[in-house]
mmCIF file of C-alpha atoms in Angstrom:
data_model
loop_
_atom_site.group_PDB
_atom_site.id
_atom_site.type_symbol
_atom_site.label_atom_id
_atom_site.label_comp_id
_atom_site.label_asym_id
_atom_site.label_seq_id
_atom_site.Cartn_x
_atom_site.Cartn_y
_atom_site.Cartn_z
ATOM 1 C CA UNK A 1 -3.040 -5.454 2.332
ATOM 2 C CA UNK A 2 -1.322 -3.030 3.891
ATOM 3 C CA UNK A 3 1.413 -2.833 7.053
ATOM 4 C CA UNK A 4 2.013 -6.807 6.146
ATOM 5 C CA UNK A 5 5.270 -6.910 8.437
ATOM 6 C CA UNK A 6 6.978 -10.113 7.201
ATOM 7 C CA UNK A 7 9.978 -11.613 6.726
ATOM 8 C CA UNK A 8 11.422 -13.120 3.345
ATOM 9 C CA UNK A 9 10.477 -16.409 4.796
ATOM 10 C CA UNK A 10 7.353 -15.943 6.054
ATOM 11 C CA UNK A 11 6.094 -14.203 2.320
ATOM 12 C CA UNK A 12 7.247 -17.007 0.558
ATOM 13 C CA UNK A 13 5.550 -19.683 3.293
ATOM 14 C CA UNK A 14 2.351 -17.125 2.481
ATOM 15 C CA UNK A 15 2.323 -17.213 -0.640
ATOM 16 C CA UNK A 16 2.920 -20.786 -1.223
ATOM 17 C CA UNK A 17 -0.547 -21.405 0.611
ATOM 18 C CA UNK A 18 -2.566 -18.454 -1.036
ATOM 19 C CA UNK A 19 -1.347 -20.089 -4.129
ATOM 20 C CA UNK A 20 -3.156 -23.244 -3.229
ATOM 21 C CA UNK A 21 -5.919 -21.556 -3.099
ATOM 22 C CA UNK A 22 -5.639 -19.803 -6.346
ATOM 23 C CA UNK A 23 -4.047 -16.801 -5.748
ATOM 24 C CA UNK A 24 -0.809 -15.302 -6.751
ATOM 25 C CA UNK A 25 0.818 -12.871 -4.453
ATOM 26 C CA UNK A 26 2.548 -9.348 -5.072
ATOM 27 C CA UNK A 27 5.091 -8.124 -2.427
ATOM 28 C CA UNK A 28 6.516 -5.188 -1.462
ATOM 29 C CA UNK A 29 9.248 -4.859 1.338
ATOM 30 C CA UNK A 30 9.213 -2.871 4.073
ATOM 31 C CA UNK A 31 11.907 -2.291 6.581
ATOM 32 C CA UNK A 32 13.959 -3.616 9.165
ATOM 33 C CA UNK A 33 14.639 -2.091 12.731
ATOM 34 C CA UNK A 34 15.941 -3.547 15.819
ATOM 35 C CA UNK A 35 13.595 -2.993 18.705
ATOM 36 C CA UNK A 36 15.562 -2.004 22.421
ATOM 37 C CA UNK A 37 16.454 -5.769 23.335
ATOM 38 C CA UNK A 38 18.465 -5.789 19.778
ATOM 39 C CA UNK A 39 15.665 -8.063 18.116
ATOM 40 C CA UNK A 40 15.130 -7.270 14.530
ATOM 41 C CA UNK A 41 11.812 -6.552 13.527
ATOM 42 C CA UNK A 42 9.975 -6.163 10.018
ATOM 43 C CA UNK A 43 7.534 -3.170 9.331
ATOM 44 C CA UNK A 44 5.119 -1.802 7.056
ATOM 45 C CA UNK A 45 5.245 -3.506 3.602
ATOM 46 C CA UNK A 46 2.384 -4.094 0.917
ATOM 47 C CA UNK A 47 0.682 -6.874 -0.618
ATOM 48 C CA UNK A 48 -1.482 -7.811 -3.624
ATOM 49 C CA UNK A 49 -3.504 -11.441 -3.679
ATOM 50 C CA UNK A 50 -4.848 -11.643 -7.229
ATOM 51 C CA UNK A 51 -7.291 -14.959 -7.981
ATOM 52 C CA UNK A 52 -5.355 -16.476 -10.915
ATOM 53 C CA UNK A 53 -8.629 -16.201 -12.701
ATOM 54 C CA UNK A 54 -8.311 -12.245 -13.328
ATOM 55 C CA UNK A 55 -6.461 -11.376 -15.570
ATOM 56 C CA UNK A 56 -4.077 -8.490 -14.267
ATOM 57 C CA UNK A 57 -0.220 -7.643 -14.519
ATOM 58 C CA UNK A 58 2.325 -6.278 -12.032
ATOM 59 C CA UNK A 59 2.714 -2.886 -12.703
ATOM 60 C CA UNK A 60 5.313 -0.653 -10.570
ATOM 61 C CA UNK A 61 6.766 -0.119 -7.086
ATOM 62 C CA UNK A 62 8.755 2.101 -5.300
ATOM 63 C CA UNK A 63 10.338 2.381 -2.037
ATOM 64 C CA UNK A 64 11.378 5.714 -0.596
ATOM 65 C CA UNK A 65 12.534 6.032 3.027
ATOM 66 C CA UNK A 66 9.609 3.970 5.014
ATOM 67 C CA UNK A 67 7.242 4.364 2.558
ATOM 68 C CA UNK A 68 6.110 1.886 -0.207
ATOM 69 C CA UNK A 69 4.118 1.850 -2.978
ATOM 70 C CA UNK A 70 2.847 -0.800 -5.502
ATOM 71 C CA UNK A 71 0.854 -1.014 -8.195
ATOM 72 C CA UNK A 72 -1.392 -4.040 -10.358
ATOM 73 C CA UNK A 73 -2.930 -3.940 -14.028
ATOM 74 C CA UNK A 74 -6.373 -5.147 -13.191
ATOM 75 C CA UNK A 75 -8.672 -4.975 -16.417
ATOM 76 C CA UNK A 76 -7.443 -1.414 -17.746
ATOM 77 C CA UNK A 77 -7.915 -0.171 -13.932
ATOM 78 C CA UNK A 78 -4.196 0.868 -12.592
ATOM 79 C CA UNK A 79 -4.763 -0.165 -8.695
ATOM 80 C CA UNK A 80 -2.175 1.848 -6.156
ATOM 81 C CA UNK A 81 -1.494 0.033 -2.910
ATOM 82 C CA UNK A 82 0.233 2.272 -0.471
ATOM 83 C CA UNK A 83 1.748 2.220 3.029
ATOM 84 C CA UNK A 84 3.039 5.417 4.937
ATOM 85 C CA UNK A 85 3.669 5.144 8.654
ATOM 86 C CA UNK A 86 2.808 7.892 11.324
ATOM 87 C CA UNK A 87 4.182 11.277 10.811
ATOM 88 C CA UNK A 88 5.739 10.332 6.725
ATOM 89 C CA UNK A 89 2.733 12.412 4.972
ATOM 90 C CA UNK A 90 5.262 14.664 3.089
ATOM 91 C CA UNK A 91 7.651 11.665 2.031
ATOM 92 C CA UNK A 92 4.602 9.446 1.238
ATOM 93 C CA UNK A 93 3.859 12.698 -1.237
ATOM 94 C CA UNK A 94 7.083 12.686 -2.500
ATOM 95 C CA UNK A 95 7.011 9.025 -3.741
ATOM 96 C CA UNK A 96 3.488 9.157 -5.007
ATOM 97 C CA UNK A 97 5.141 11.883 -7.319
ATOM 98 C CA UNK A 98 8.206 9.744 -7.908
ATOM 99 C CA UNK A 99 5.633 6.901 -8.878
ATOM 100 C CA UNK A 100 3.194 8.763 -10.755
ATOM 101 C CA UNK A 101 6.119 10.212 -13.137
ATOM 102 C CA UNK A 102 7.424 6.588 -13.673
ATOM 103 C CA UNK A 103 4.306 5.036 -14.711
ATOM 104 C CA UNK A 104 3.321 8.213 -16.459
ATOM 105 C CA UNK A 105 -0.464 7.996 -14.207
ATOM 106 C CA UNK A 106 -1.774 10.906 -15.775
ATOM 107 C CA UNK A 107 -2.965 8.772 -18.882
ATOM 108 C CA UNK A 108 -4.280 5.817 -17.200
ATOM 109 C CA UNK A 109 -7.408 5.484 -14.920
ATOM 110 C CA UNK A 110 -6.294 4.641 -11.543
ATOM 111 C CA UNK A 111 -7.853 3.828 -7.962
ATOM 112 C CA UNK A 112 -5.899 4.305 -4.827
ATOM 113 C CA UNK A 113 -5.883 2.325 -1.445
ATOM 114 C CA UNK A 114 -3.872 2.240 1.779
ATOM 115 C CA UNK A 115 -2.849 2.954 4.840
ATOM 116 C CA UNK A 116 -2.551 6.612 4.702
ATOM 117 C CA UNK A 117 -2.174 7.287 8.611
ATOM 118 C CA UNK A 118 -3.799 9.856 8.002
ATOM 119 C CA UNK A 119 -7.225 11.663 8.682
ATOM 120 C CA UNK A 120 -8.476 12.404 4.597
ATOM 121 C CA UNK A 121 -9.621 16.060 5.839
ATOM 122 C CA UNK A 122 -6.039 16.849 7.451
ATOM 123 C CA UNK A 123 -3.893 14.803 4.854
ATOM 124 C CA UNK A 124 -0.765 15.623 2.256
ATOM 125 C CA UNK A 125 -1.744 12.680 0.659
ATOM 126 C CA UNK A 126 -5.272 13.643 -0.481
ATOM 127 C CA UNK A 127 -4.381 16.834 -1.299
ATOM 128 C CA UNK A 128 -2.125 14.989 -3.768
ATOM 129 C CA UNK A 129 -5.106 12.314 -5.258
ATOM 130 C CA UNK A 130 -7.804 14.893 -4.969
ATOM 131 C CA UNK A 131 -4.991 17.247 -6.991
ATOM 132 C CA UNK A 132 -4.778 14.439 -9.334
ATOM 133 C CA UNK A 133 -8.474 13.530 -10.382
ATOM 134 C CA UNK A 134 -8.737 11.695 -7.319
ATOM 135 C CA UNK A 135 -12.304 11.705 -5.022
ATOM 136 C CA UNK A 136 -12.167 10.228 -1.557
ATOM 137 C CA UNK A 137 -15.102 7.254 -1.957
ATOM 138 C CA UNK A 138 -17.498 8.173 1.491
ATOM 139 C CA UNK A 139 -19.192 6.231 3.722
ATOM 140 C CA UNK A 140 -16.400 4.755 5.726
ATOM 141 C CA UNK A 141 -17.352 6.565 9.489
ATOM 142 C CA UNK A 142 -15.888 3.891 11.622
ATOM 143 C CA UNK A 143 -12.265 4.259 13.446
ATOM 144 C CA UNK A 144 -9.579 2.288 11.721
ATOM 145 C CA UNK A 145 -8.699 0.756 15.684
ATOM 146 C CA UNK A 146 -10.893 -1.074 17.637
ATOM 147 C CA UNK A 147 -11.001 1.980 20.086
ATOM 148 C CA UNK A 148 -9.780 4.798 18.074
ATOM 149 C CA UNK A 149 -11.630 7.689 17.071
ATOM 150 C CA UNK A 150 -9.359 8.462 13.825
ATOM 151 C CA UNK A 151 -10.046 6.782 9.775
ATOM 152 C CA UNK A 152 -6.681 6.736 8.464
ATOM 153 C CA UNK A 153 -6.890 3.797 6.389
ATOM 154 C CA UNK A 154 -8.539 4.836 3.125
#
């Protein structure tokens, strides 16, 4: 999940209930910023919900500037969650580099999803997967919004 906005609190209220249902939880912070009436609000962040039944293991996560990245073991597959807000293409590059030298990606097979905010045909960030062995799956033709006309979630 992608964009998961919550508070300290709120993840550990989350998780406590997805783990009553059998799932353990993976977090990733985003950031904090104070909206114009001075109230403090949380954005992006990432999350992983893993049935305890799979067997998988927490791999790696960075944080650079507003972006965040985080990865999970799952069965010899290395999975890449990844949030980059509007306009952060060429930082959300920059950490995918910074991650993929730290968990040395080039020797493992790997599958990529996120919140890109991004069009695939006019993105930084494929370049960098399709650079990297990566294909962008097809089929999604629906907006990301309800009324939007963009797919930047891939």
């Amino acid at each position: 999940v992608q964009e998961v906005c919550m508070s300290e609190n709120e993840k550990k209220a989350f998780a406590r209930l997805a783990n009553k249902d059998g799932y353990k939880c993976y977090f990733s912070s985003g950031w904090i910023s104070t909206d114009v009436l001075g109230i403090r609000k949380h954005r992006g962040g990432l999350a992983f919900l893993v049935h305890k039944s799979v067997r998988h293991v927490l791999a790696s996560e960075i944080t650079h500037q507003c972006t965040q990245l985080l990865g999970l073991w799952l069965e010899g597959l290395h999975l890449i969650n990844f949030y980059f807000p509007p306009e952060h293409g060429a930082v959300g590059a920059e950490a995918l580099g910074l991650y993929w030298a730290a968990a040395h990606m080039r020797k493992h097979v790997w599958l990529a999803l996120g919140d890109a905010n991004e069009e695939p045909h006019n993105s930084i960030i494929a370049s960098f997967f399709t650079a990297h062995g990566g294909t962008l799956v097809p089929g999604q033709n629906t907006s990301t919004r309800w009324n939007g006309r963009r797919i930047i979630d891939w």
